[in-house]
CSV table of C-alpha atoms in Angstrom, one decimal:
chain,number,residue,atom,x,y,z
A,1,UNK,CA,-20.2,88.8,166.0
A,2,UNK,CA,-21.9,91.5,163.3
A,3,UNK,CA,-20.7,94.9,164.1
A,4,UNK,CA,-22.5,98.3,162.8
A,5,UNK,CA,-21.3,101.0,162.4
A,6,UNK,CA,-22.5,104.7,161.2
A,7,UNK,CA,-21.0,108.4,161.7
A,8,UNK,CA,-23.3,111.3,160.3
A,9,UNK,CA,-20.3,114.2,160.6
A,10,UNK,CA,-16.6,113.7,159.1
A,11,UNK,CA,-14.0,113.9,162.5
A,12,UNK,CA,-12.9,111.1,164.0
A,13,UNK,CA,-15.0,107.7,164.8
A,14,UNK,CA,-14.5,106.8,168.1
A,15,UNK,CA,-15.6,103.0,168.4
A,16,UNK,CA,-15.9,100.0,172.0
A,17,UNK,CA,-14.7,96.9,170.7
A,18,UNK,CA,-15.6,94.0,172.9
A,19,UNK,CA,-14.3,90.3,173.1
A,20,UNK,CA,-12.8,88.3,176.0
A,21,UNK,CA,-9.8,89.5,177.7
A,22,UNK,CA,-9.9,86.0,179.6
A,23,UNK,CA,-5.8,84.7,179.8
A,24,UNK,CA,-5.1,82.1,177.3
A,25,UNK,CA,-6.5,78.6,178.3
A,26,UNK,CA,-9.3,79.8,180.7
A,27,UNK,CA,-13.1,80.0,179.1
A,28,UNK,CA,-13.9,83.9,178.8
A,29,UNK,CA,-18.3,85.0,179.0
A,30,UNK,CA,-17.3,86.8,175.3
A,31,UNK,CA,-16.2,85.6,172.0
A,32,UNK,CA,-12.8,86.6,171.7
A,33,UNK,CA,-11.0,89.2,169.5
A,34,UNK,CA,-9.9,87.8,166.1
A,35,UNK,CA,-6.8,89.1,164.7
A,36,UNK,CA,-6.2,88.1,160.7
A,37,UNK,CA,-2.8,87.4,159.5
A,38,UNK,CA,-2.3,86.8,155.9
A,39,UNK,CA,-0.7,83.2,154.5
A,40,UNK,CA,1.4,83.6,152.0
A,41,UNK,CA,3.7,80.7,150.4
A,42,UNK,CA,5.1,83.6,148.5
A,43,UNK,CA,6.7,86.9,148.3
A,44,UNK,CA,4.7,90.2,148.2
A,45,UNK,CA,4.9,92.5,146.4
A,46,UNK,CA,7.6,95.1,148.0
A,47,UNK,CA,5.3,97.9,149.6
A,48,UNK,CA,6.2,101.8,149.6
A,49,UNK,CA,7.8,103.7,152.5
A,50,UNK,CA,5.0,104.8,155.4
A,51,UNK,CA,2.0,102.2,154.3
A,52,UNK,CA,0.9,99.7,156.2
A,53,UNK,CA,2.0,96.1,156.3
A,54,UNK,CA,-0.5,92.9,157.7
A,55,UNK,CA,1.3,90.5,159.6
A,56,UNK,CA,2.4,87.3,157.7
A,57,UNK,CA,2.4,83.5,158.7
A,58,UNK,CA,3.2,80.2,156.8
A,59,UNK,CA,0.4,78.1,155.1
A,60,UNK,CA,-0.6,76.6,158.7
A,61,UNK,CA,-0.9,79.6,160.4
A,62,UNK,CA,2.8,79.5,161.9
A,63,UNK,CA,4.0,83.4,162.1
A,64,UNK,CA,6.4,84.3,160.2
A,65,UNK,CA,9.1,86.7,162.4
A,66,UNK,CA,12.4,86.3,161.8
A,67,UNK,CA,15.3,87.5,159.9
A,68,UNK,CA,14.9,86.1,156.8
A,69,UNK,CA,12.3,84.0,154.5
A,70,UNK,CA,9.4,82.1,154.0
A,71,UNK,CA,10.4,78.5,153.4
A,72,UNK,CA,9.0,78.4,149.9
A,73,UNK,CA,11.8,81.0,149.3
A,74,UNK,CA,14.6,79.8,150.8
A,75,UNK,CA,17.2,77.0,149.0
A,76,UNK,CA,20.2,75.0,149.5
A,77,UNK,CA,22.6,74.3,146.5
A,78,UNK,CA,25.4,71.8,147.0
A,79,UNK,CA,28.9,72.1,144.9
A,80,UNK,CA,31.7,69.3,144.5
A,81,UNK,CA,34.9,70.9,142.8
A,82,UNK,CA,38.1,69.6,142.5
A,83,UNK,CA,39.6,72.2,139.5
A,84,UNK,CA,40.4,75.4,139.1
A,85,UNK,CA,37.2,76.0,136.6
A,86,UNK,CA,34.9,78.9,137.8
A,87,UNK,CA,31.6,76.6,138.5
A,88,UNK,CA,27.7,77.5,138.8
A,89,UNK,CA,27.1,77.3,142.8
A,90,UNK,CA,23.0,79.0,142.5
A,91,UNK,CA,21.2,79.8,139.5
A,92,UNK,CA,20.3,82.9,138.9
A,93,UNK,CA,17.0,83.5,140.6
A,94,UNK,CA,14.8,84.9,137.6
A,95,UNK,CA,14.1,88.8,136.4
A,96,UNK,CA,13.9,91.1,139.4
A,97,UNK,CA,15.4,88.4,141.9
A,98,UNK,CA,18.4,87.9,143.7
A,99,UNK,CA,19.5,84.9,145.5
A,100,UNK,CA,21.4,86.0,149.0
A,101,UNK,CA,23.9,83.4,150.5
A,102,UNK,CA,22.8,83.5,154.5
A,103,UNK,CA,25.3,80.4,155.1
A,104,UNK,CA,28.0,78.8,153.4
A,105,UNK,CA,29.2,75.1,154.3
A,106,UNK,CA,32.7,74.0,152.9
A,107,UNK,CA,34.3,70.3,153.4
A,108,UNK,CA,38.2,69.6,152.3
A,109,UNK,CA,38.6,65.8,151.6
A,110,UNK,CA,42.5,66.1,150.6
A,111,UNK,CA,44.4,65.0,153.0
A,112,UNK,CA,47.5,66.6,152.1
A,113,UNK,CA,45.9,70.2,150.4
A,114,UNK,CA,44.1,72.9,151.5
A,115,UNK,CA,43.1,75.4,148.8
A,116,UNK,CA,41.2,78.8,149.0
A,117,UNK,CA,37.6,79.0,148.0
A,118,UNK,CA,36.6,82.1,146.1
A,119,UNK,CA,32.3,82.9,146.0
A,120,UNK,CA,31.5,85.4,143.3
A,121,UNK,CA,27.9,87.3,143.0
A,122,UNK,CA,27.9,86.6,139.1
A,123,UNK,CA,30.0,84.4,136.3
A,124,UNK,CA,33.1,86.4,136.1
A,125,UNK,CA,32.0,89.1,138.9
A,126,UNK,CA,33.4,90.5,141.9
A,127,UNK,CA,34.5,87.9,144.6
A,128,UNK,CA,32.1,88.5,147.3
A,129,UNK,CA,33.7,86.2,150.0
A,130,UNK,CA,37.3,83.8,150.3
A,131,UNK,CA,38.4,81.3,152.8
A,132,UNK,CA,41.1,79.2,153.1
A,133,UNK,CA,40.1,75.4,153.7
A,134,UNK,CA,42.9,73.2,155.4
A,135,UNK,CA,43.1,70.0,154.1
A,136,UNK,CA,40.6,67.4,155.7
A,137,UNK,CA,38.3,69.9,157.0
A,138,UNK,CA,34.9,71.2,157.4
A,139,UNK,CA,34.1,74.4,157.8
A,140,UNK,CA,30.5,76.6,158.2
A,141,UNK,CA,30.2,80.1,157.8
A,142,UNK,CA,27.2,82.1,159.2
A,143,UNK,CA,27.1,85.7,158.1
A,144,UNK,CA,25.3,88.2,160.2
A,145,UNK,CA,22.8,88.8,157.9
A,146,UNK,CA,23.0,87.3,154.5
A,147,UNK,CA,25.8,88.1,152.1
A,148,UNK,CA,24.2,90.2,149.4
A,149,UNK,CA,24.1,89.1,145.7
A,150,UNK,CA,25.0,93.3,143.9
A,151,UNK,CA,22.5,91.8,140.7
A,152,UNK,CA,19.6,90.7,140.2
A,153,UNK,CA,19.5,87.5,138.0
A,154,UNK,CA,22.7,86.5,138.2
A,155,UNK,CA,24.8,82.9,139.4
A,156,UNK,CA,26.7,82.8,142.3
A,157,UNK,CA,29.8,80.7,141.5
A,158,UNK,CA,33.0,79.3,143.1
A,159,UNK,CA,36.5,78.9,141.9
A,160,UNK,CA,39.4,77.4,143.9
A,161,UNK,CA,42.8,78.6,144.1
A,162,UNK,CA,44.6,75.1,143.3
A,163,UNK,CA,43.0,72.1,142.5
A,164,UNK,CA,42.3,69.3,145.3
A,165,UNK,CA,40.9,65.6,145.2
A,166,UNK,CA,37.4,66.6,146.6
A,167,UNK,CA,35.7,70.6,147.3
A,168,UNK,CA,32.1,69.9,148.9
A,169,UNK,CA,30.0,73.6,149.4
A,170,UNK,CA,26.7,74.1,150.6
A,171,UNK,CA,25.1,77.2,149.6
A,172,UNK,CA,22.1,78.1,151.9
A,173,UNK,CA,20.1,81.5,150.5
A,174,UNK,CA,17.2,83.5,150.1
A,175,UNK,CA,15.2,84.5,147.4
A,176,UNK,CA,14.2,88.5,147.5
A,177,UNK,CA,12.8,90.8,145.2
């Protein structure tokens, strides 16, 4: 459907759009009203305050609502420790990026030991989240919301409090500009 449109005075245009109003399913006597979404696999670029934003779905066409990101920019990382050593849990994400934890998985093998976990934002950093695991246990953590790397480009890491036969994390996070 080809659409023309002229004004010969600035003001306002004032403008009829038709299309079939028909409920979903039923045949309508117009072509219907196309609404455009853009596919992305990736992130935008971050737009300013008070512009406007088009509407985002997934390569197929599957809308994208929902706290959090587009699959191409989410990640899981998995961990097995059984020192005390401060290990690499994510890499850091690149220049500009930062790599927010939404959850966190943690399995005790030890029978005997429990040991705390501590998750740090960057090699040496601030610990950004603790929890004591009992000994042959498994625990998930869900945070409401994601918990929020403070740097850009940085590892997240984990340390234990006392060593144990067998630490097993799961990292899941998201990849934002």
């Amino acid at each position: 459907m080809a659409v023309n449109v002229s004004q010969s005075s600035p003001g306002n245009l004032q403008a009829q759009v038709s299309g079939s109003t028909v409920p979903g399913g039923a045949i309508g006597s117009a072509p219907p009203i196309a609404v455009s979404w853009e596919a992305r696999t990736t992130q935008r670029s971050s737009q300013t305050d008070a512009t406007v934003s088009r509407p985002i779905t997934d390569k197929i066409g599957r809308t994208i609502i929902k706290n959090g990101q587009l699959r191409e920019l989410q990640q899981n990382d998995t961990l097995t420790l059984s020192t005390t050593t401060e290990t690499t849990l994510i890499a850091a994400g690149g220049a500009g990026v930062f790599n927010d934890i939404t959850d966190l998985i943690i399995s005790n093998t030890a029978v005997m030991t429990g040991t705390r976990v501590d998750i740090k934002d960057s090699t040496g950093g601030t610990t950004r989240f603790s929890a004591w695991i009992p000994p042959a246990s498994t625990i998930p953590f869900s945070f409401a919301g994601i918990l929020k790397q403070s740097t850009a480009n940085n590892a997240w890491t984990a340390t234990l409090s006392g060593a144990v036969t067998d630490i097993r994390i799961t990292a899941l996070s998201e990849k934002t500009a």
